[in-house]
Amino acid sequence: MKKEITSASSQLAEQLASVRVSQPFSVLGCHSRDKGAQITAWRPDAISIQVEDLHGNKLGQMLKLDQQGLFELELESIPTAYQLAIQYSDSQVVDIDPYQFNELAFEGLAQLHEAPQNLYKTLGAQIKSVELEGNTISGVKFAVYAPSAAAVSLIGDFNLWDGRKHPMERSIDGHWVLFVPGLEAGCKYKFEVKDPHGNQLPHKTDPVGFYSEQYPSFTSIVWDHSQYQWNDEHWIASQHTDKRKEAMSIYEVHLGSWKRKQEQEGKGYLSYRELADELVNYVKDMGYTHIEVLPVSEFPFDGSWGYQPIGMFAPTSRFGTPDDFKYFVDQCHQNNISVIIDWVPAHFPSDAHGLARFDGTSLYEYEDPRRGWHKDWNSYIYDFGRDNVRQFLVASALIWMDEYHIDGLRVDAVASMLYWDYSRDEGEWVPNVDGGNHNYEAISLLKWFNEEVYKQYPHAMTIAEESTAFAGVSRPTFDGGLGFGFKWNMGWMHDSLDFMQKDPAFRKYHHNEITFAMVYNYDENFVLPLSHDEVVHGKGSLLGKMPGDEWQQAANLRAYTAFMWAHPGKKLNFMGNEIAQASEWNHDTSLDWHVLEYPKHAGQQALVKQLNATYKSSPALYQGDYDTRGFEWIDHNDWERSIVSFQRNGIEDQQTIIVVSNFTPLVRESYRIGVNHAGRYRVILNTDSEHYWGSNADCGIEFEAEQIGWNERAYSIAVNLPPLATLYIEKVV
C-alpha cells in the first residue's frame, strides 16, 4: 500500500515540479474522503509540515510523500480552515494554504460579461478578504485569461519567482485563478505561462495590472484602488453633458518633457505630484480649460511617447504611483481644469512580457499578419472581432473614468482601425466579407466603446484622431455614426499650415487653403489641433515653419494663432507652441523655457494667455462652433491681398465679434469691412500690439459704423490693418 501511494504521489509531484498541472484544486488542498478528509500540500524544498487551525492549534503532522515536496495528512473531519507550519532548511514559515479557497478564487468570473467594467473588477490582482473561524483572512485573488495555455503559475517576490510553488487553476472558459492569503498591496508578481505544447513562454506581466515597475523587470505590482480619497465631488457635479457649446482650449502635454529637474535624478522627470503643482498652476495661469496628456497607459519604450502601450489599465510608474496620478487629476479638477488622456486601442507592441502571443497563440492579435501587423509601427493589431479583446479594450477605456476620474479620451490612430488597407499596398491586406476595405469589427467596437462611455459617464467625452473622410465619426451611433463626441480636424491643420508656410507674396495663389475648412465645418464636431505630430521628425517647430525674417516669423505665428482661436472648432495647442519654441520638440529634454527671457517668445506666451481669456469670456467664439448661426463669412474672396474676415455670433446672447486676418506684411489702410448693424465697434485684441512684440501700428480702437454698404451688408467700418496680424473687433452693445 505504501509503495502504491509513493508511486502515484511521485507522478503527481513530478507534474507539479515541472508545472504541468492545470487543475491543482483537484489534487491540492482539503478534500473529503470516505473516512473523513485528506489535506494535500505542495511545498517544494520543505522538510516538514504541521497542519494547524487558524488559532495555531495542531491538527496533525503531514506525511512527506515525495522528496520534491508533496505532503499529505488524513483527518477524521474537514476543518473549517487551516494553515501550514512549514519547516525549511534555513527557516520556518506559517502559510494559510491557498488551495482551500476554491470558491473565492472563482468569484466574479460568472458575471464577467454582464458589464465591461467587471473585467477590471475581477481579473488582475484583486485584494480580497474572507471571515473564517472569527478571523479575517486577507490576501490577493489573481485571475488571468489564457485559454490555450497548458499551465499557468503565479510567480513573485513572495515565492522567489519560482514557478513550481503556485500553480493556478484553469476555469472552464480559460481563466486561470488563485487566491493567495497574506499578500497585500505592493507585492510584485508575474505569470509563468506554458503554451499549448508545454513550452514555457517569457514571463508575462498582468494584462489587467494596475501598477508595474519599469525596465528591466516590467514587474506587475498589486495595487489597492480603494485607499485614495478624492476631493473633486463639486467638480464632477458641475460638469455639463453637452461639451459642444462650451469653451474648450486644450493644452497637449508630454509629461516626460514638459519640464525636467535641473539637477538630474535619473531622467529628471517631474513626478505626478510635482506636475500637480507646477503644470497645473501653469495651465491655470495661461487660461487653458483642458489638459490633454499623451498616453499614460504603461508602456515599455520612452521613445514611443506612450503610443506603444502594454498596461492598458495602469498609469505609467515613470512619474509615480496610481494614487499619485489620481492626485494629479484631482488637483486639475480643483483648479477647474478638465483632463483628457490619449487612449491607444489600435495596436500594441511585440515586447515579450506583454500581450503578444500571450498564451502561445494570437490571443489578442489577428493571426494573419495581413490583418494583425502594423508595418509602420512594428506592432500588433488587436483582433477586434474577438469577444475577449472587445471586453478588454472597452473595460480599459472605462477604468480611466471610473478609477482615475478622467474627463475625456482622445483615441489615437482611428483611421488605421477603420480600414483594412490602411498604409498597405495591393496584396498586403484582406478585404471584408463584402469585398471592401472597411474593418466592420473595428467599427462595431468603436461604436460600442462610445456608447458605453457616454452611457456611464455622460459628462465625459471622446475625441477621434481620424485623418480620412470617413462619414459620421462624431455623429451618434443611433444616427449611423461612430459615436465620438469630437473629431480632430486634420484637414484644417494641414491646409492652414501649408498656407502659413508660403511666402506672403505667394499666399494669394493658395488662398483657398485658409478658407476651405468652412466648406465641411458642419460635417463633424471638430477640434482644431496644432499637435505634437507637427513639431517632430524633422518638421521643425511652428515658429520655424513661418516664413520671413525673425520679426515676420513671430508675427506670422501670432496672426495664425489668433486666427485659429477665432475659427469654429475647439482648440488644441501642443506644449511649446505657446512660447514660440524655436527648436523641434525632443521627448528626451525639457521645453526651452529659457527663451522666455526674450520678448519675441514672451510676446507669444502673453498672446496665448490673452487669447484664452478672451475666448472663455466671449460666448460668440465657442457657443456656435457647430451651429450655422455661429459663423458668417464677411469676405473670403480677398485673395489678392491675402485677407480673410468673418463674424462669430453668440447663440444664446447677442454678442458679435468680427475677425480680420491680414496675412501679408503690408499695412492695409482704411480697409473697409461690412457689418450688419449700426453702432460702435471696438478692437478687443490685436496681435500686432507691442505687448506681444508687434509693430504696434496704429489701427485705432473704436469705430462708428457708417451707412456705406459693403460685403453685402448695409453698414461698414474702415480699419487700418496692421501687417501680419489678426484683429478681434467686438460690437459694443
XYZ file of C-alpha atoms in Angstrom, residues 37-667:
631
model
C -10.766 14.316 4.958
C -7.393 14.481 3.270
C -5.162 17.545 3.045
C -2.529 17.531 0.323
C 0.109 20.266 0.200
C 2.783 21.042 -2.344
C 5.757 22.904 -0.902
C 8.974 22.397 -2.884
C 12.100 22.111 -0.707
C 10.116 21.828 2.562
C 11.454 19.410 5.179
C 8.286 19.009 7.228
C 4.806 20.490 7.558
C 2.491 20.727 10.565
C -1.211 21.410 9.909
C -2.859 23.856 12.340
C -6.183 25.577 12.667
C -6.185 29.365 12.330
C -5.669 29.757 16.087
C -2.453 27.727 15.973
C -3.864 24.526 17.394
C -2.167 21.480 15.877
C -4.266 19.198 13.695
C -1.508 16.797 12.677
C 1.886 16.225 11.132
C 1.870 15.778 7.370
C 3.446 12.748 5.724
C 6.069 13.587 3.122
C 5.120 11.567 0.037
C 7.896 12.679 -2.259
C 11.260 14.352 -1.822
C 10.298 17.151 -4.212
C 7.792 18.494 -1.684
C 4.447 16.687 -1.761
C 2.812 16.220 1.667
C -0.392 14.581 2.896
C -2.450 14.354 6.089
C -5.614 12.360 6.733
C -8.153 13.757 9.231
C -11.377 12.456 10.671
C -13.322 15.556 9.616
C -12.967 18.521 7.268
C -11.589 21.594 9.070
C -13.275 24.955 8.525
C -9.885 26.390 7.625
C -6.273 25.538 8.240
C -2.740 26.805 7.946
C 0.604 25.122 7.326
C 3.590 25.495 9.638
C 6.427 24.707 7.241
C 9.994 23.874 8.165
C 12.683 24.611 5.599
C 16.381 24.006 5.992
C 17.010 27.602 6.961
C 13.647 28.945 8.127
C 10.157 28.232 9.383
C 7.068 29.914 7.956
C 3.324 29.706 8.567
C 1.119 29.897 5.482
C -2.603 29.713 5.056
C -2.947 27.202 2.244
C -4.334 28.947 -0.893
C -5.778 25.702 -2.268
C -8.605 25.692 0.274
C -10.199 28.810 -1.275
C -11.780 27.317 -4.358
C -14.947 29.444 -4.349
C -13.151 32.714 -3.623
C -10.687 32.090 -6.443
C -13.528 31.788 -8.981
C -15.521 34.708 -7.591
C -16.825 37.097 -10.240
C -15.980 35.029 -13.323
C -19.617 34.160 -13.987
C -20.504 37.882 -14.110
C -17.648 38.953 -16.377
C -19.809 39.527 -19.453
C -22.608 41.349 -17.650
C -20.731 44.662 -17.856
C -17.335 45.615 -19.348
C -16.060 47.096 -16.083
C -16.478 43.712 -14.392
C -13.298 42.727 -16.199
C -11.030 45.036 -14.202
C -13.015 44.370 -11.042
C -12.494 40.618 -11.403
C -9.304 39.926 -13.354
C -5.797 41.008 -12.481
C -4.810 41.214 -8.818
C -7.767 41.943 -6.545
C -7.361 42.499 -2.819
C -9.930 40.337 -1.028
C -10.792 39.187 2.483
C -12.917 36.426 3.962
C -14.141 35.673 7.504
C -13.276 32.195 8.845
C -13.342 30.959 12.445
C -13.597 34.518 13.694
C -10.508 35.545 11.719
C -10.323 37.923 8.795
C -8.153 36.364 6.136
C -6.876 38.947 3.692
C -4.985 38.285 0.535
C -4.922 38.782 -3.221
C -7.026 36.996 -5.808
C -5.272 36.604 -9.148
C -7.077 35.875 -12.398
C -5.728 35.936 -15.945
C -7.194 34.892 -19.280
C -5.042 32.374 -21.182
C -7.398 29.786 -22.700
C -4.812 27.965 -24.814
C -2.149 27.706 -22.131
C -1.198 24.219 -20.933
C -0.403 25.588 -17.474
C -0.043 28.924 -15.683
C 1.807 29.652 -12.458
C 1.824 32.711 -10.292
C 5.345 33.928 -9.574
C 6.512 36.837 -7.459
C 8.715 38.104 -4.698
C 6.560 36.105 -2.259
C 7.708 32.772 -3.747
C 11.177 33.749 -5.008
C 9.838 33.788 -8.596
C 9.605 30.009 -8.506
C 7.008 28.747 -10.974
C 6.653 25.443 -9.113
C 5.149 26.917 -5.980
C 1.810 28.457 -7.001
C 0.182 26.606 -9.913
C -3.066 28.291 -10.931
C -6.432 26.662 -11.587
C -7.924 26.689 -15.062
C -11.608 27.585 -15.322
C -13.870 26.057 -17.918
C -13.690 29.210 -20.065
C -9.927 29.634 -19.942
C -9.318 31.890 -16.948
C -6.588 30.903 -14.524
C -7.247 31.775 -10.881
C -5.726 31.589 -7.429
C -6.295 33.365 -4.108
C -3.136 33.732 -2.031
C -3.725 34.663 1.634
C -1.310 37.048 3.268
C -0.375 39.026 0.179
C -1.098 42.741 0.111
C -0.646 45.887 -1.964
C 2.924 46.346 -3.061
C 3.828 42.718 -3.711
C 5.368 42.036 -7.114
C 4.204 39.327 -9.463
C 4.084 37.941 -12.993
C 2.604 34.927 -14.716
C 4.623 31.952 -15.884
C 2.713 30.649 -18.895
C 3.221 27.459 -20.881
C 1.969 27.359 -24.445
C -0.359 24.600 -25.729
C 2.663 22.359 -26.344
C 4.029 22.812 -22.834
C 6.825 25.198 -23.793
C 7.469 27.947 -21.289
C 6.951 31.486 -22.593
C 8.776 34.587 -21.359
C 7.305 35.702 -18.052
C 4.194 37.794 -18.657
C 3.047 40.933 -16.887
C -0.602 41.165 -15.910
C -2.760 42.358 -18.861
C -5.163 43.876 -16.311
C -2.463 45.030 -13.903
C -2.862 48.375 -12.146
C 0.799 49.172 -11.475
C 4.189 47.950 -12.670
C 7.903 48.528 -12.492
C 9.974 49.998 -15.288
C 12.798 48.402 -17.259
C 14.326 45.908 -16.916
C 11.851 43.918 -14.803
C 8.490 45.294 -16.019
C 7.090 43.512 -12.985
C 3.410 43.876 -12.094
C 2.654 45.242 -8.631
C -0.518 44.667 -6.605
C -2.377 47.933 -6.019
C -5.328 48.870 -3.803
C -7.518 51.448 -5.550
C -9.765 51.890 -2.516
C -7.232 53.871 -0.480
C -7.293 57.185 -2.370
C -9.757 59.816 -1.117
C -10.997 62.072 -3.918
C -11.784 65.743 -3.399
C -13.408 66.604 -6.726
C -17.072 65.930 -5.985
C -18.086 69.528 -6.699
C -16.168 69.478 -9.966
C -17.847 66.289 -11.179
C -21.273 67.615 -10.191
C -20.683 70.871 -12.080
C -19.866 69.232 -15.405
C -22.372 69.565 -18.218
C -23.176 66.853 -20.700
C -23.077 68.901 -23.924
C -19.479 69.994 -24.459
C -20.202 71.367 -27.925
C -21.426 74.683 -26.541
C -18.570 75.088 -24.063
C -15.208 76.789 -24.374
C -12.504 74.192 -24.901
C -8.882 75.283 -25.081
C -6.679 72.209 -24.707
C -3.023 72.176 -23.693
C -1.461 68.995 -25.077
C 1.372 67.746 -22.873
C 4.048 65.070 -22.856
C 4.613 64.694 -19.130
C 8.179 63.483 -19.503
C 9.452 66.552 -21.353
C 7.278 69.500 -20.353
C 9.795 70.394 -17.695
C 12.615 68.434 -16.104
C 14.542 68.886 -12.909
C 17.677 70.980 -13.137
C 19.654 68.514 -11.061
C 19.209 65.279 -12.912
C 17.841 62.423 -10.819
C 17.686 59.505 -13.200
C 15.991 61.115 -16.194
C 14.980 64.169 -14.238
C 11.256 63.572 -14.610
C 8.830 65.609 -12.554
C 6.580 63.311 -10.554
C 2.797 63.322 -10.859
C 2.649 65.259 -7.594
C 5.214 67.801 -8.779
C 3.290 68.164 -12.030
C 0.132 68.651 -9.958
C 1.819 71.752 -8.608
C 3.896 73.184 -11.437
C 1.995 72.095 -14.555
C -1.466 72.670 -13.137
C -0.570 76.150 -11.904
C 0.956 76.991 -15.277
C -2.060 75.774 -17.235
C -4.383 77.642 -14.905
C -2.361 80.832 -15.244
C -2.344 80.502 -19.043
C -6.122 80.129 -19.047
C -6.435 76.752 -20.738
C -9.583 74.820 -19.928
C -8.218 71.310 -20.535
C -5.000 69.339 -20.286
C -4.568 66.536 -22.776
C -1.842 64.096 -21.787
C -0.019 61.953 -24.308
C -0.671 58.311 -23.359
C -0.032 57.479 -19.721
C -1.055 53.832 -20.053
C 2.039 51.884 -19.057
C 4.495 51.492 -21.935
C 7.996 50.000 -22.166
C 9.835 52.358 -24.554
C 10.313 56.053 -23.784
C 10.694 56.899 -27.459
C 7.157 55.751 -28.263
C 5.792 58.672 -26.168
C 3.262 56.165 -24.829
C 1.793 55.186 -28.193
C 3.020 51.596 -27.797
C 1.160 50.706 -24.569
C 1.221 47.419 -22.711
C -0.501 48.257 -19.409
C -3.886 49.494 -20.577
C -5.229 49.659 -17.018
C -2.220 51.282 -15.330
C -0.805 54.816 -15.368
C 2.902 54.659 -16.086
C 5.078 54.387 -13.000
C 7.681 56.684 -14.578
C 6.141 59.544 -12.656
C 4.796 57.814 -9.550
C 2.093 55.518 -8.242
C -1.535 55.211 -9.377
C -2.544 57.317 -6.364
C -0.028 59.960 -7.387
C -1.682 60.093 -10.795
C -5.088 60.383 -9.128
C -3.743 63.290 -7.108
C -2.642 64.992 -10.331
C -6.147 64.618 -11.814
C -7.706 65.710 -8.522
C -5.650 68.895 -8.484
C -6.611 69.636 -12.086
C -10.264 69.381 -11.169
C -9.904 71.516 -8.066
C -8.421 74.177 -10.340
C -11.261 73.899 -12.888
C -9.172 72.069 -15.474
C -10.501 69.022 -17.317
C -8.189 66.107 -18.069
C -8.095 64.225 -21.364
C -5.755 61.306 -21.963
C -4.719 59.683 -25.202
C -6.007 56.102 -25.378
C -4.499 53.681 -27.877
C -6.697 50.704 -28.870
C -5.323 50.478 -32.408
C -2.199 48.438 -31.740
C 0.235 47.125 -29.134
C 3.973 46.364 -29.130
C 5.614 42.991 -29.528
C 7.565 43.069 -26.252
C 7.798 39.540 -24.888
C 6.389 40.439 -21.453
C 3.232 41.930 -22.953
C 0.147 40.784 -24.841
C 1.888 39.365 -27.904
C 1.284 35.596 -28.234
C 0.180 35.755 -24.620
C -0.715 32.097 -24.188
C 1.324 30.887 -27.133
C -1.421 31.810 -29.572
C -2.759 35.011 -31.106
C -4.971 35.674 -28.107
C -5.164 39.454 -28.591
C -3.952 39.980 -32.166
C -5.176 38.906 -35.584
C -3.357 35.725 -36.574
C -2.933 36.717 -40.226
C -0.171 39.387 -40.443
C -2.074 40.997 -43.306
C -4.556 41.967 -40.619
C -2.598 41.655 -37.420
C 0.634 43.564 -38.010
C 1.288 47.297 -38.493
C 4.374 47.598 -40.632
C 4.527 51.362 -39.991
C 4.791 50.954 -36.232
C 6.142 47.394 -35.954
C 3.284 46.485 -33.669
C 0.405 44.055 -33.442
C -3.190 44.936 -34.260
C -5.921 43.835 -31.857
C -8.380 41.278 -33.183
C -11.439 43.499 -32.864
C -13.802 40.629 -33.597
C -12.824 38.537 -30.566
C -15.073 38.900 -27.566
C -12.193 38.836 -25.076
C -10.444 41.653 -26.946
C -13.574 43.772 -27.175
C -14.272 43.376 -23.469
C -10.628 44.091 -22.674
C -10.487 47.313 -24.686
C -13.807 48.769 -23.581
C -13.009 47.942 -19.961
C -9.603 49.594 -20.343
C -11.356 52.754 -21.505
C -13.902 52.790 -18.699
C -11.379 52.363 -15.894
C -9.879 55.767 -16.668
C -13.205 57.453 -15.975
C -14.056 55.150 -13.086
C -10.869 54.892 -11.024
C -8.958 57.924 -12.328
C -11.822 60.411 -12.933
C -10.583 61.263 -16.416
C -12.876 63.646 -18.308
C -12.171 62.519 -21.844
C -10.410 60.024 -24.069
C -8.739 61.005 -27.303
C -8.492 57.862 -29.433
C -5.310 57.640 -31.455
C -4.977 56.269 -34.999
C -8.680 55.681 -35.611
C -8.144 55.627 -39.378
C -5.815 52.643 -39.038
C -8.636 50.783 -37.283
C -11.330 51.621 -39.810
C -9.600 50.417 -42.962
C -8.062 47.033 -43.740
C -5.841 48.638 -46.380
C -4.537 51.426 -44.142
C -0.911 52.027 -45.233
C -0.898 48.717 -47.142
C -0.184 48.028 -50.778
C -2.162 45.749 -53.041
C -1.874 42.162 -51.862
C -0.923 43.174 -48.313
C -4.470 43.208 -46.944
C -7.549 41.011 -46.844
C -10.939 42.512 -47.826
C -14.009 42.267 -45.632
C -16.863 39.851 -46.305
C -18.314 42.285 -48.854
C -15.019 42.703 -50.667
C -14.434 46.202 -49.291
C -11.753 47.812 -47.176
C -13.776 48.720 -44.070
C -12.996 46.788 -40.900
C -16.531 46.082 -39.681
C -15.212 44.583 -36.446
C -13.296 47.740 -35.520
C -16.247 49.925 -36.489
C -18.506 47.862 -34.241
C -16.017 48.092 -31.366
C -15.684 51.877 -31.645
C -19.448 52.271 -31.598
C -19.762 50.100 -28.511
C -16.901 51.935 -26.802
C -18.566 55.307 -27.348
C -21.969 54.053 -26.252
C -20.538 52.688 -23.000
C -18.577 55.850 -22.203
C -21.488 58.220 -22.754
C -23.987 55.915 -21.054
C -21.952 55.512 -17.905
C -20.152 58.887 -17.829
C -22.376 61.404 -19.629
C -20.213 64.332 -18.503
C -17.158 62.829 -20.222
C -16.232 62.994 -23.902
C -14.456 61.034 -26.593
C -12.330 62.526 -29.360
C -11.185 60.766 -32.523
C -7.900 61.350 -34.277
C -9.216 60.288 -37.667
C -7.436 61.533 -40.761
C -9.790 60.467 -43.566
C -13.217 61.498 -44.797
C -14.974 58.593 -43.057
C -18.527 59.850 -42.584
C -20.147 60.402 -39.204
C -17.194 59.995 -36.876
C -18.696 62.440 -34.383
C -22.312 61.579 -35.011
C -24.328 59.422 -32.578
C -24.473 55.709 -33.222
C -28.280 55.863 -33.412
C -27.791 58.226 -36.353
C -25.389 55.898 -38.104
C -22.207 57.468 -36.762
C -19.286 56.103 -34.783
C -20.483 57.960 -31.694
C -17.456 60.123 -30.861
C -18.115 63.496 -29.305
C -15.464 65.250 -31.377
C -13.018 64.684 -34.204
C -9.644 66.273 -34.852
C -9.758 68.407 -37.998
C -6.596 67.144 -39.648
C -7.592 68.763 -42.926
C -7.719 72.225 -41.365
C -4.366 71.655 -39.709
C -2.572 70.550 -42.869
C -4.197 73.133 -45.154
C -3.720 76.098 -42.858
C -0.125 75.196 -42.004
C 0.628 74.723 -45.694
C -0.773 78.202 -46.331
C 1.187 79.767 -43.492
C 4.479 78.247 -44.673
C 4.151 80.029 -48.010
C 5.939 83.316 -48.553
C 3.294 86.056 -48.145
C 3.946 87.107 -51.733
C 2.618 83.742 -52.931
C -0.174 83.175 -50.418
C -2.732 84.705 -52.757
C -2.312 81.692 -55.030
C -3.215 79.368 -52.143
C -5.979 81.427 -50.545
C -8.435 78.529 -50.558
C -6.216 76.619 -48.107
C -7.016 79.057 -45.314
C -10.762 79.151 -46.083
C -11.592 75.628 -47.272
C -12.301 74.134 -43.832
C -15.602 76.010 -43.618
C -16.885 74.059 -46.618
C -17.131 70.937 -44.441
C -17.115 72.507 -40.976
C -20.573 71.254 -40.042
C -19.960 67.661 -41.127
C -18.343 66.844 -37.764
C -17.785 68.329 -34.316
C -14.241 69.424 -34.976
C -11.273 70.143 -32.738
C -8.569 72.268 -34.375
C -5.241 70.647 -33.467
C -1.733 72.047 -33.534
C -0.435 68.822 -32.075
C 2.859 67.139 -31.239
C 2.853 65.426 -34.643
C 3.533 68.773 -36.318
C 6.735 69.531 -34.411
C 8.687 66.237 -34.623
C 10.512 64.009 -37.116
C 12.212 66.840 -38.937
C 9.115 69.013 -39.295
C 10.637 71.688 -37.060
C 8.767 73.956 -34.681
C 5.693 76.039 -35.501
C 7.844 79.143 -35.354
C 10.328 77.523 -37.705
C 7.590 76.850 -40.256
C 6.809 80.547 -40.555
C 8.500 82.434 -43.438
C 10.417 85.683 -43.297
C 12.915 87.301 -41.000
C 12.826 86.980 -37.221
C 10.093 89.579 -36.742
C 7.960 88.267 -39.591
C 8.195 84.701 -38.317
C 6.895 85.752 -34.914
C 4.213 87.984 -36.439
C 3.034 85.176 -38.727
C 2.761 82.819 -35.779
C 0.800 85.369 -33.735
C -1.600 86.104 -36.583
C -2.118 82.391 -37.238
C -2.669 81.556 -33.567
C -5.349 84.231 -33.181
C -6.969 83.108 -36.447
C -7.167 79.573 -35.027
C -8.679 80.727 -31.719
C -11.460 82.533 -33.609
C -12.135 79.824 -36.197
C -15.058 77.465 -35.459
C -13.897 74.367 -33.605
C -12.416 73.638 -30.201
C -8.694 74.381 -29.782
C -5.701 72.148 -29.084
C -2.190 73.542 -28.737
C 0.865 71.405 -28.057
C 3.241 72.472 -25.308
C 5.988 74.751 -26.556
C 3.816 76.332 -29.243
C 2.672 78.898 -26.695
C 6.239 80.120 -26.138
C 7.178 80.046 -29.825
C 9.842 77.433 -29.160
C 12.343 77.614 -31.993
C 13.690 74.080 -31.757
C 11.818 70.925 -32.663
C 10.253 69.036 -29.772
C 12.589 66.483 -28.180
C 10.979 63.972 -25.811
C 14.297 63.484 -24.013
C 14.684 67.083 -22.833
C 12.662 69.865 -21.261
C 10.994 72.605 -23.269
C 13.241 75.599 -23.906
C 11.822 77.673 -21.079
C 14.860 79.946 -21.113
C 13.618 81.571 -24.351
C 11.056 83.493 -22.319
C 13.891 85.852 -21.444
C 13.435 87.260 -24.940
C 10.460 89.466 -25.884
C 9.654 87.524 -29.058
C 8.861 84.406 -27.060
C 7.372 86.173 -24.071
C 5.120 88.023 -26.502
C 3.750 84.799 -27.972
C 3.104 83.458 -24.478
C 1.330 86.671 -23.489
C -0.793 86.491 -26.629
C -1.905 82.894 -25.978
C -2.766 83.811 -22.407
C -4.865 86.742 -23.630
C -6.465 84.627 -26.355
C -7.581 82.093 -23.762
C -9.020 84.832 -21.571
C -10.835 86.466 -24.490
C -12.061 83.112 -25.777
C -13.518 81.989 -22.444
C -15.227 85.315 -21.818
C -16.733 85.540 -25.325
C -19.580 83.065 -25.969
C -19.604 84.159 -29.603
C -16.262 82.385 -30.032
C -17.436 78.958 -28.862
C -21.222 78.603 -28.476
C -21.881 78.222 -32.186
C -18.910 76.148 -33.308
C -21.280 73.546 -34.777
C -24.266 75.802 -35.453
C -24.564 77.641 -38.773
C -25.788 80.720 -36.881
C -22.439 80.996 -35.118
C -20.341 81.920 -38.158
C -20.649 84.278 -41.130
C -18.077 84.979 -43.790
C -17.651 88.695 -44.311
C -15.101 88.304 -47.092
C -13.326 85.086 -48.004
C -12.577 86.195 -51.574
C -9.919 88.859 -50.974
C -7.219 86.521 -52.204
C -5.308 89.326 -53.935
C -4.436 90.893 -50.557
C -4.459 87.604 -48.544
C -7.046 88.961 -46.127
C -9.902 86.990 -44.600
C -12.702 88.401 -42.465
C -15.581 86.686 -40.721
C -18.042 87.186 -37.908
C -18.667 84.968 -34.869
C -22.082 85.200 -33.254
C -23.358 84.199 -29.845
C -26.222 81.696 -29.924
C -27.728 82.383 -26.526
C -26.928 86.118 -26.466
C -26.330 88.931 -28.933
C -22.542 89.098 -28.798
C -20.833 89.694 -32.132
C -17.089 89.509 -32.780
C -15.566 90.382 -36.147
C -12.251 88.737 -37.009
C -9.878 90.078 -39.641
C -6.556 88.487 -40.562
C -4.008 90.217 -42.764
C -1.548 87.565 -43.915
C 0.835 89.977 -45.675
C 3.500 92.254 -44.174
C 1.815 95.313 -45.685
C -0.319 97.788 -43.718
